[in-house]
Tab-separated table of C-alpha atoms and ligand atoms in Angstrom:
chain	number	residue	atom	x	y	z
A	1	MET	CA	11.873	16.465	-13.886
A	2	SER	CA	12.710	17.116	-10.272
A	3	ASP	CA	16.193	18.174	-9.209
A	4	LYS	CA	15.852	16.701	-5.740
A	5	ARG	CA	18.475	14.654	-4.005
A	6	ILE	CA	18.388	12.273	-1.069
A	7	LEU	CA	21.101	10.934	1.194
A	8	LEU	CA	20.400	7.201	1.299
A	9	ILE	CA	21.824	5.248	4.239
A	10	ILE	CA	21.835	1.532	3.436
A	11	GLY	CA	21.836	-0.537	6.626
A	12	GLY	CA	22.748	-4.184	7.076
A	13	GLY	CA	19.947	-6.647	6.380
A	14	ILE	CA	18.748	-9.122	3.834
A	15	ALA	CA	16.466	-6.390	2.424
A	16	ALA	CA	19.479	-4.195	1.533
A	17	TYR	CA	19.377	-5.448	-2.049
A	18	LYS	CA	16.003	-3.735	-2.464
A	19	SER	CA	17.720	-0.383	-1.905
A	20	LEU	CA	19.268	-0.894	-5.344
A	21	GLU	CA	15.784	-1.119	-6.849
A	22	LEU	CA	14.865	1.986	-4.850
A	23	ILE	CA	17.796	3.962	-6.315
A	24	ARG	CA	16.673	2.955	-9.819
A	25	GLU	CA	13.028	3.860	-9.144
A	26	LEU	CA	14.034	7.253	-7.698
A	27	SER	CA	16.295	8.014	-10.613
A	28	ARG	CA	13.382	7.218	-12.965
A	29	ARG	CA	11.485	9.928	-11.090
A	30	GLY	CA	14.361	12.401	-11.359
A	31	ILE	CA	15.549	12.050	-7.764
A	32	ALA	CA	19.302	11.568	-7.244
A	33	SER	CA	20.696	9.374	-4.448
A	34	ARG	CA	23.997	9.929	-2.657
A	35	CYS	CA	24.680	6.846	-0.572
A	36	ILE	CA	26.270	5.762	2.678
A	37	VAL	CA	26.598	1.993	3.064
A	38	THR	CA	27.128	0.813	6.655
A	39	LYS	CA	29.516	-2.018	7.559
A	40	GLY	CA	26.546	-4.373	7.873
A	41	GLY	CA	25.105	-3.099	4.606
A	42	GLN	CA	28.330	-3.997	2.822
A	43	GLU	CA	27.706	-7.641	3.730
A	44	PHE	CA	24.653	-7.521	1.434
A	45	VAL	CA	25.433	-4.938	-1.282
A	46	THR	CA	28.794	-3.745	-2.510
A	47	PRO	CA	29.646	-0.033	-2.621
A	48	LEU	CA	30.641	-0.656	-6.246
A	49	SER	CA	27.126	-1.751	-7.291
A	50	VAL	CA	25.577	1.134	-5.341
A	51	SER	CA	27.953	3.582	-6.976
A	52	ALA	CA	27.255	2.154	-10.445
A	53	LEU	CA	23.512	2.637	-9.966
A	54	SER	CA	23.591	6.018	-8.238
A	55	GLY	CA	26.353	7.342	-10.485
A	56	GLU	CA	28.060	8.876	-7.461
A	57	LYS	CA	30.853	8.175	-5.012
A	58	VAL	CA	29.640	5.983	-2.143
A	59	PHE	CA	30.610	6.783	1.453
A	60	THR	CA	31.452	4.098	3.988
A	61	GLU	CA	33.908	5.368	6.607
A	62	LEU	CA	33.666	8.138	9.173
A	63	PHE	CA	37.381	8.774	9.283
A	64	ASP	CA	38.314	8.718	5.649
A	65	LEU	CA	40.749	11.529	4.856
A	66	ASP	CA	39.703	11.715	1.232
A	67	ASP	CA	36.084	12.100	2.158
A	68	GLU	CA	36.861	14.640	4.845
A	69	SER	CA	38.886	16.778	2.449
A	70	GLU	CA	36.280	16.514	-0.313
A	71	MET	CA	33.171	16.528	1.836
A	72	GLY	CA	32.986	16.326	5.625
A	73	HIS	CA	30.320	14.212	7.274
A	74	ILE	CA	28.477	17.346	8.391
A	75	GLN	CA	28.294	18.597	4.835
A	76	LEU	CA	27.362	15.129	3.577
A	77	SER	CA	24.430	14.990	6.003
A	78	ARG	CA	23.128	18.334	4.788
A	79	SER	CA	23.839	18.063	1.079
A	80	ALA	CA	20.479	16.372	0.399
A	81	ASP	CA	16.842	17.468	0.659
A	82	LEU	CA	15.933	14.348	2.663
A	83	VAL	CA	17.825	11.634	4.533
A	84	VAL	CA	16.451	8.114	3.971
A	85	VAL	CA	17.534	5.062	5.966
A	86	CYS	CA	16.664	1.919	3.990
A	87	PRO	CA	16.699	-0.696	5.307
A	88	ALA	CA	16.659	0.771	8.819
A	89	THR	CA	17.900	-1.976	11.124
A	90	ALA	CA	16.969	-2.271	14.812
A	91	ASP	CA	20.548	-1.235	15.615
A	92	LEU	CA	20.510	1.908	13.454
A	93	MET	CA	17.153	2.968	14.880
A	94	ALA	CA	18.371	2.361	18.447
A	95	LYS	CA	21.444	4.497	17.791
A	96	ALA	CA	19.421	7.295	16.182
A	97	ALA	CA	16.792	7.230	18.947
A	98	ASN	CA	19.519	7.604	21.573
A	99	GLY	CA	21.733	10.075	19.778
A	100	LEU	CA	24.731	7.761	19.419
A	101	ALA	CA	27.289	8.732	16.795
A	102	ASN	CA	30.034	6.151	16.468
A	103	ASP	CA	30.091	5.553	12.727
A	104	LEU	CA	29.380	7.500	9.543
A	105	ALA	CA	25.659	6.599	9.315
A	106	SER	CA	24.786	7.451	12.929
A	107	THR	CA	26.929	10.601	12.818
A	108	ALA	CA	25.209	11.805	9.660
A	109	LEU	CA	21.810	11.161	11.276
A	110	LEU	CA	22.793	13.228	14.307
A	111	ALA	CA	24.371	16.024	12.286
A	112	THR	CA	21.663	16.490	9.685
A	113	ASP	CA	19.303	19.436	9.634
A	114	LYS	CA	17.090	17.775	6.988
A	115	PRO	CA	13.936	15.638	7.388
A	116	VAL	CA	14.579	11.941	7.943
A	117	LEU	CA	12.631	8.916	6.670
A	118	MET	CA	13.317	5.476	8.156
A	119	VAL	CA	12.185	2.326	6.382
A	120	PRO	CA	12.552	-0.530	8.866
A	121	ALA	CA	13.112	-4.163	7.904
A	122	MET	CA	13.936	-6.857	10.415
A	123	ASN	CA	12.814	-10.111	11.938
A	124	VAL	CA	9.267	-9.930	13.300
A	125	ARG	CA	10.311	-10.559	16.937
A	126	MET	CA	12.950	-7.838	16.699
A	127	TRP	CA	10.338	-5.427	15.270
A	128	GLU	CA	7.799	-6.281	17.950
A	129	HIS	CA	10.332	-6.129	20.803
A	130	ALA	CA	9.456	-3.473	23.379
A	131	ALA	CA	12.877	-1.829	22.920
A	132	THR	CA	12.414	-1.412	19.158
A	133	GLN	CA	8.851	-0.141	19.569
A	134	ARG	CA	10.100	2.335	22.201
A	135	ASN	CA	12.787	3.546	19.786
A	136	VAL	CA	10.219	3.926	16.968
A	137	GLU	CA	8.031	6.009	19.324
A	138	THR	CA	11.028	8.167	20.281
A	139	LEU	CA	12.047	8.678	16.666
A	140	ARG	CA	8.502	9.616	15.654
A	141	GLY	CA	8.369	11.988	18.621
A	142	ASP	CA	11.601	13.557	17.323
A	143	GLY	CA	9.907	14.227	13.984
A	144	VAL	CA	11.400	11.299	12.061
A	145	THR	CA	8.996	9.601	9.617
A	146	VAL	CA	9.096	5.854	10.281
A	147	MET	CA	7.262	3.747	7.691
A	148	ASP	CA	5.403	0.680	8.936
A	149	PRO	CA	7.005	-2.525	7.665
A	150	ASP	CA	4.986	-4.851	5.429
A	151	GLU	CA	3.550	-8.059	6.784
A	152	GLY	CA	4.236	-11.476	5.303
A	153	ALA	CA	6.605	-14.424	5.091
A	154	MET	CA	10.139	-13.411	6.038
A	155	ALA	CA	13.529	-14.581	4.812
A	156	CYS	CA	14.099	-16.150	8.252
A	157	GLY	CA	11.024	-18.360	7.838
A	158	GLU	CA	8.806	-16.480	10.295
A	159	PHE	CA	5.626	-14.620	9.427
A	160	GLY	CA	4.451	-11.160	10.467
A	161	PRO	CA	5.349	-7.476	10.212
A	162	GLY	CA	9.010	-6.750	9.452
A	163	ARG	CA	9.382	-6.917	5.685
A	164	LEU	CA	10.689	-3.928	3.777
A	165	PRO	CA	7.819	-2.249	1.877
A	166	GLU	CA	8.012	-2.443	-1.916
A	167	PRO	CA	10.531	0.034	-3.439
A	168	ILE	CA	7.728	1.713	-5.405
A	169	ALA	CA	5.848	2.414	-2.157
A	170	ILE	CA	9.041	3.753	-0.546
A	171	ALA	CA	9.691	5.936	-3.604
A	172	ASP	CA	6.128	7.264	-3.357
A	173	ARG	CA	6.685	8.186	0.270
A	174	ILE	CA	10.012	9.864	-0.560
A	175	GLN	CA	8.429	11.807	-3.393
A	176	ALA	CA	5.543	12.870	-1.153
A	177	LEU	CA	7.979	14.063	1.551
A	178	LEU	CA	10.064	15.926	-1.013
A	179	SER	CA	7.071	17.651	-2.559
A	180	ASP	CA	5.213	18.206	0.695
A	181	GLY	CA	2.079	16.370	-0.385
A	182	PRO	CA	0.710	13.544	-2.494
A	183	VAL	CA	2.297	13.240	-5.933
A	184	LEU	CA	1.673	11.505	-9.188
A	185	TYR	CA	4.734	10.168	-10.885
A	186	GLY	CA	5.823	13.595	-12.088
A	187	LEU	CA	2.697	14.193	-14.223
A	188	GLU	CA	1.430	17.771	-14.392
A	189	PRO	CA	-1.339	18.769	-14.581
A	190	LYS	CA	-2.667	15.911	-12.478
A	191	PRO	CA	-5.026	13.925	-14.706
A	192	LEU	CA	-7.700	13.256	-12.087
A	193	ALA	CA	-7.701	16.729	-10.486
A	194	GLY	CA	-11.251	17.764	-9.639
A	195	ARG	CA	-12.545	14.149	-9.652
A	196	HIS	CA	-13.948	12.345	-6.632
A	197	ALA	CA	-12.997	8.673	-6.336
A	198	LEU	CA	-14.757	6.306	-3.947
A	199	ILE	CA	-13.024	3.047	-3.163
A	200	THR	CA	-13.684	0.086	-0.866
A	201	ALA	CA	-10.907	-2.127	0.470
A	202	GLY	CA	-10.088	-4.826	2.978
A	203	PRO	CA	-12.332	-7.512	4.443
A	204	THR	CA	-15.577	-6.997	6.329
A	205	ARG	CA	-16.232	-8.479	9.758
A	206	GLU	CA	-19.636	-9.937	10.487
A	207	PRO	CA	-20.216	-10.327	14.237
A	208	LEU	CA	-21.336	-13.580	15.790
A	209	ASP	CA	-21.210	-12.236	19.328
A	210	PRO	CA	-19.241	-9.395	20.980
A	211	VAL	CA	-15.906	-11.253	20.582
A	212	ARG	CA	-16.308	-13.412	17.448
A	213	PHE	CA	-16.818	-12.632	13.787
A	214	LEU	CA	-16.842	-14.130	10.267
A	215	SER	CA	-14.246	-12.620	7.922
A	216	ASN	CA	-11.671	-13.489	5.237
A	217	HIS	CA	-7.969	-13.206	4.428
A	218	SER	CA	-8.071	-9.909	2.502
A	219	SER	CA	-5.095	-7.717	3.506
A	220	GLY	CA	-6.404	-4.541	1.844
A	221	LYS	CA	-3.050	-4.027	0.076
A	222	GLN	CA	-4.426	-3.810	-3.464
A	223	GLY	CA	-7.204	-1.389	-2.495
A	224	TYR	CA	-4.876	0.839	-0.467
A	225	ALA	CA	-2.363	0.902	-3.328
A	226	ILE	CA	-5.118	2.028	-5.728
A	227	ALA	CA	-6.337	4.668	-3.257
A	228	GLY	CA	-2.775	6.035	-2.989
A	229	ALA	CA	-2.298	6.062	-6.762
A	230	LEU	CA	-5.647	7.841	-7.277
A	231	ALA	CA	-4.614	10.516	-4.757
A	232	ARG	CA	-1.311	10.986	-6.547
A	233	ALA	CA	-3.249	11.401	-9.767
A	234	GLY	CA	-4.963	14.371	-8.132
A	235	ALA	CA	-8.343	12.799	-7.260
A	236	ARG	CA	-10.137	13.471	-3.992
A	237	VAL	CA	-10.224	9.958	-2.573
A	238	THR	CA	-12.684	8.488	-0.071
A	239	LEU	CA	-11.478	5.071	1.082
A	240	VAL	CA	-14.120	3.003	2.871
A	241	SER	CA	-12.132	0.237	4.502
A	242	GLY	CA	-12.724	-2.820	6.628
A	243	PRO	CA	-10.200	-3.599	9.384
A	244	VAL	CA	-6.622	-3.883	8.022
A	245	SER	CA	-3.181	-3.167	9.428
A	246	LEU	CA	-2.029	-0.729	6.760
A	247	GLU	CA	-1.113	2.926	6.821
A	248	THR	CA	-3.597	5.222	5.102
A	249	PRO	CA	-1.924	6.547	1.936
A	250	ALA	CA	-1.101	10.257	1.832
A	251	GLY	CA	-3.964	12.468	0.722
A	252	VAL	CA	-6.690	9.821	1.220
A	253	ASP	CA	-9.802	10.283	3.419
A	254	LEU	CA	-10.360	7.062	5.357
A	255	VAL	CA	-13.807	5.936	6.504
A	256	PRO	CA	-13.251	2.855	8.701
A	257	VAL	CA	-16.109	0.321	8.845
A	258	GLU	CA	-16.579	-3.252	10.062
A	259	THR	CA	-19.608	-4.898	8.459
A	260	ALA	CA	-20.869	-5.080	4.865
A	261	ARG	CA	-23.946	-3.116	5.823
A	262	GLU	CA	-21.813	-0.337	7.347
A	263	MET	CA	-19.659	-0.367	4.208
A	264	LEU	CA	-22.697	0.111	1.964
A	265	GLU	CA	-24.021	2.902	4.157
A	266	ALA	CA	-20.645	4.695	4.138
A	267	CYS	CA	-20.448	4.387	0.330
A	268	GLN	CA	-23.965	5.777	-0.151
A	269	ALA	CA	-23.092	8.660	2.168
A	270	ALA	CA	-19.905	9.437	0.170
A	271	LEU	CA	-21.749	9.839	-3.161
A	272	PRO	CA	-21.719	11.585	-5.569
A	273	SER	CA	-18.442	10.399	-7.038
A	274	ASP	CA	-17.005	10.202	-10.553
A	275	LEU	CA	-15.415	6.841	-9.936
A	276	PHE	CA	-16.178	3.811	-7.759
A	277	VAL	CA	-13.553	1.086	-7.378
A	278	SER	CA	-14.885	-1.888	-5.429
A	279	VAL	CA	-11.837	-3.761	-4.164
A	280	ALA	CA	-13.183	-4.892	-0.776
A	281	ALA	CA	-13.607	-8.600	-0.114
A	282	VAL	CA	-17.120	-8.142	1.232
A	283	ALA	CA	-18.408	-11.108	3.237
A	284	ASP	CA	-21.279	-12.602	1.239
A	285	TRP	CA	-23.109	-13.672	4.392
A	286	ARG	CA	-23.496	-12.564	7.976
A	287	PRO	CA	-24.787	-14.474	10.994
A	288	SER	CA	-28.554	-13.831	10.989
A	289	ARG	CA	-28.461	-13.016	14.685
A	290	ALA	CA	-25.452	-11.633	16.524
A	291	ALA	CA	-25.630	-12.662	20.195
A	292	ALA	CA	-25.610	-9.686	22.562
A	293	LYS	CA	-23.517	-11.649	25.089
A	294	LYS	CA	-20.496	-13.877	24.478
A	295	MET	CA	-21.696	-17.360	23.543
A	296	LYS	CA	-20.658	-19.915	26.188
A	297	LEU	CA	-19.701	-23.526	25.631
A	298	LYS	CA	-20.405	-25.236	28.922
A	299	GLU	CA	-21.925	-22.829	31.409
A	300	GLY	CA	-25.666	-22.598	32.000
A	301	ASP	CA	-27.679	-23.463	28.909
A	302	GLY	CA	-24.625	-23.228	26.553
A	303	ASP	CA	-25.026	-25.186	23.340
A	304	PRO	CA	-22.102	-27.569	22.587
A	305	HIS	CA	-23.128	-27.740	18.891
A	306	PRO	CA	-24.499	-24.338	17.916
A	307	THR	CA	-25.627	-24.054	14.296
A	308	LEU	CA	-25.097	-20.891	12.343
A	309	GLU	CA	-27.921	-19.346	10.413
A	310	LEU	CA	-26.628	-16.962	7.766
A	311	SER	CA	-28.287	-14.092	5.922
A	312	GLU	CA	-27.146	-12.649	2.612
A	313	ASN	CA	-25.270	-9.339	2.768
A	314	PRO	CA	-26.056	-6.456	0.413
A	315	ASP	CA	-23.974	-6.413	-2.759
A	316	ILE	CA	-22.340	-2.984	-2.657
A	317	LEU	CA	-20.968	-3.078	-6.198
A	318	ALA	CA	-24.311	-4.152	-7.691
A	319	THR	CA	-26.243	-1.634	-5.579
A	320	LEU	CA	-24.132	1.326	-6.723
A	321	SER	CA	-24.031	0.074	-10.344
A	322	ARG	CA	-27.834	-0.113	-10.520
A	323	LYS	CA	-28.407	3.349	-9.108
A	324	LYS	CA	-30.556	5.606	-11.289
A	325	LYS	CA	-29.513	8.805	-9.543
A	326	ASN	CA	-25.935	9.559	-8.560
A	327	ARG	CA	-24.439	6.529	-10.306
A	328	PRO	CA	-20.664	7.063	-10.511
A	329	THR	CA	-19.574	7.562	-14.149
A	330	LEU	CA	-17.057	4.715	-14.056
A	331	ILE	CA	-17.570	1.680	-11.819
A	332	ILE	CA	-14.842	-0.924	-11.501
A	333	GLY	CA	-15.277	-4.229	-9.701
A	334	PHE	CA	-12.748	-6.903	-8.811
A	335	ALA	CA	-13.299	-10.596	-9.382
A	336	ALA	CA	-11.250	-12.985	-7.326
A	337	GLU	CA	-11.592	-16.406	-8.916
A	338	THR	CA	-9.792	-19.704	-8.638
A	339	HIS	CA	-10.758	-21.072	-12.080
A	340	GLU	CA	-12.155	-19.898	-15.455
A	341	VAL	CA	-11.073	-16.430	-14.330
A	342	GLU	CA	-11.966	-14.383	-17.410
A	343	ALA	CA	-15.236	-16.156	-18.300
A	344	LEU	CA	-16.501	-15.763	-14.743
A	345	ALA	CA	-15.371	-12.104	-14.698
A	346	ILE	CA	-17.342	-11.329	-17.868
A	347	ALA	CA	-20.433	-12.972	-16.350
A	348	LYS	CA	-19.890	-11.031	-13.108
A	349	LEU	CA	-19.596	-7.714	-14.979
A	350	LYS	CA	-22.961	-8.349	-16.667
A	351	ARG	CA	-24.649	-9.565	-13.490
A	352	LYS	CA	-23.465	-6.646	-11.358
A	353	ARG	CA	-23.770	-4.091	-14.209
A	354	CYS	CA	-20.414	-2.468	-13.528
A	355	ASP	CA	-18.274	-0.994	-16.338
A	356	TRP	CA	-14.980	-2.834	-15.863
A	357	ILE	CA	-13.791	-5.797	-13.878
A	358	VAL	CA	-10.230	-6.389	-12.784
A	359	ALA	CA	-10.054	-10.165	-12.658
A	360	ASN	CA	-7.411	-12.053	-10.740
A	361	ASP	CA	-6.604	-15.661	-10.071
A	362	VAL	CA	-6.454	-16.164	-6.304
A	363	SER	CA	-5.637	-19.849	-6.384
A	364	GLY	CA	-1.949	-18.998	-5.629
A	365	ASP	CA	-0.339	-16.537	-3.193
A	366	VAL	CA	-2.315	-13.404	-4.126
A	367	MET	CA	-4.424	-13.050	-0.955
A	368	GLY	CA	-2.232	-11.211	1.557
A	369	GLY	CA	0.803	-11.273	-0.766
A	370	THR	CA	2.483	-8.355	-2.545
A	371	MET	CA	2.172	-9.630	-6.141
A	372	ASN	CA	-0.864	-9.812	-8.398
A	373	GLU	CA	-1.626	-10.975	-11.929
A	374	VAL	CA	-4.770	-9.485	-13.419
A	375	SER	CA	-6.818	-9.160	-16.599
A	376	LEU	CA	-8.791	-6.027	-17.391
A	377	VAL	CA	-12.301	-6.804	-18.600
A	378	THR	CA	-14.553	-4.099	-20.033
A	379	ARG	CA	-18.062	-4.283	-21.488
A	380	ASP	CA	-16.368	-5.183	-24.805
A	381	GLY	CA	-14.612	-8.224	-23.316
A	382	VAL	CA	-11.031	-8.880	-22.185
A	383	GLU	CA	-9.081	-5.709	-22.997
A	384	ASP	CA	-5.708	-6.642	-21.599
A	385	ARG	CA	-3.787	-9.280	-19.664
A	386	TRP	CA	-1.123	-7.739	-17.463
A	387	PRO	CA	1.977	-9.710	-16.485
A	388	ARG	CA	2.557	-10.676	-12.837
A	389	MET	CA	3.612	-7.492	-11.017
A	390	THR	CA	3.459	-5.887	-7.577
A	391	LYS	CA	0.099	-4.642	-6.299
A	392	GLU	CA	1.579	-1.123	-6.367
A	393	ASP	CA	2.339	-1.521	-10.073
A	394	VAL	CA	-1.175	-2.890	-10.745
A	395	ALA	CA	-2.508	0.227	-8.992
A	396	THR	CA	-0.376	2.591	-11.075
A	397	ARG	CA	-1.337	0.904	-14.300
A	398	LEU	CA	-5.034	0.843	-13.453
A	399	VAL	CA	-5.004	4.530	-12.487
A	400	GLU	CA	-3.225	5.396	-15.741
A	401	ARG	CA	-5.985	3.538	-17.634
A	402	ILE	CA	-8.696	5.301	-15.579
A	403	ALA	CA	-7.071	8.676	-16.302
A	404	ARG	CA	-7.137	7.885	-20.041
A	405	GLU	CA	-10.830	6.981	-19.817
A	406	PHE	CA	-11.728	10.277	-18.143
A	407	ASP	CA	-9.523	12.124	-20.616
A	408	ASP	CA	-11.410	10.488	-23.554
A	409	GLU	CA	-14.726	11.256	-21.899
A	410	ALA	CA	-13.740	14.922	-21.406
A	411	GLY	CA	-12.599	15.008	-25.051
A	412	GLN	CA	-15.941	13.638	-26.235
A	413	ILE	CA	-17.911	16.180	-24.205
A	414	ALA	CA	-15.720	18.994	-25.557
A	415	ALA	CA	-16.327	17.753	-29.127
A	416	GLU	CA	-20.124	17.583	-28.746
B	1	LIG	N1	-18.798	-7.144	-3.821
B	1	LIG	C1	-19.558	-6.202	-3.157
B	1	LIG	N2	-20.458	-6.592	-2.216
B	1	LIG	C2	-20.632	-7.890	-1.924
B	1	LIG	C3	-19.852	-8.871	-2.602
B	1	LIG	C4	-18.937	-8.453	-3.535
B	1	LIG	O1	-19.384	-4.996	-3.425
B	1	LIG	N3	-21.528	-8.233	-1.014
B	1	LIG	C5	-17.870	-6.695	-4.884
B	1	LIG	C6	-16.402	-6.885	-4.576
B	1	LIG	O2	-15.854	-5.727	-3.976
B	1	LIG	C7	-15.813	-7.113	-5.968
B	1	LIG	C8	-16.922	-7.801	-6.711
B	1	LIG	O3	-18.118	-7.507	-5.996
B	1	LIG	O4	-15.564	-5.892	-6.630
B	1	LIG	C9	-16.794	-9.279	-6.863
B	1	LIG	O5	-16.594	-9.901	-5.632
B	1	LIG	P1	-16.534	-11.477	-5.525
B	1	LIG	O6	-16.401	-11.832	-4.095
B	1	LIG	O7	-15.539	-12.022	-6.504
B	1	LIG	O8	-17.968	-11.823	-6.098
B	1	LIG	P2	-19.225	-12.423	-5.444
B	1	LIG	O9	-20.363	-11.503	-5.707
B	1	LIG	O10	-18.981	-12.776	-4.012
B	1	LIG	O11	-19.428	-13.706	-6.348
B	1	LIG	P3	-18.889	-15.194	-6.140
B	1	LIG	O12	-18.617	-15.375	-4.674
B	1	LIG	O13	-20.018	-16.010	-6.654
B	1	LIG	O14	-17.660	-15.295	-6.999
């Protein structure tokens, strides 16, 4: 168990309630939280609930005699190994970027000599505003770690980047900052140390001409979460990814690609590997001919009704599964289905000759969302049905299962 401590500054915003989940998740990992709740934050969470969860006195006022006699704001700002602002509002970031100190939170941020992590959450327009982006740049330039917000539907009804990342992802980042590198949920020795994991994620883009492409709605979140969890489990991770707007998880080697054919080539080049997890939503087809120049509607000989001729893309999962030489020991595919999920997954496993399939029902809000509900199918049939959980939790659970598999395999070899 770690004996680390953070100073958690809870700003005002609808996402403030998630800081309670964060405190719980950190405490599960042996990390204590001492909290400051700003005036705005108190509109969303009460100091009493924060104190009940953190098990410590909660600080709210700059000029509170009690606090000053027990612990001054300077001491408070330095009494932790890391200062975390969650949620970091546009206002708090603006103050910190400009060195303002007119309340307890901003004063602590100015007085601290410890590393600072900011986890922004705000309306998408506020996040994208030039002033906020300038402040984020300034903060990063000052050495502050600013996490990228998640993308999705927001409480205000708009859609885009601005959502607070999942508490488990924030806790991972905190743990990584505290331990100066990727971590695995406190497990030592790391169960996948010495293993090489290859993983594909995101969509592919199949060009039609220099400005147009065929693609799909994959956000890459599930694949990136698995890549991060594999790194924390000690594996060397090569992540071959189509275009997504996600941060590369700590300790992961990213190989960015666009098309299915580039993805296959990058995977072949990354072999040998012990594990291959095929999470990418690879486009099944590509335009047979990509025009060298932008296709025009009206000018010259432009065709008002162009027809698309498509060619089949290589199947990366099936190609790697059928390899005679250099086949990864464990190959896991994903099956996104809208009906007869498990039956189709079993058929897919046989057809592609992979070892496991993680099957999910994508008829709901899975694509692009943060939640997932999956079944684990092995060569012996459906092994497990997991309840609906975050993609981060699916990643953790899958990596735990993978670690057990390699552990069994190592045990068998030792016994022979
Ligand atoms: N996959 C792949 N290469 C492709 C297509 C799919 O590697 N050209 C992998 C995906 O990464 C996933 C699995 O195959 O692990 C299943 O993908 P899915 O799209 O569900 O299967 P398809 O082969 O496209 O089958 P169908 O569209 O008929 O369901």
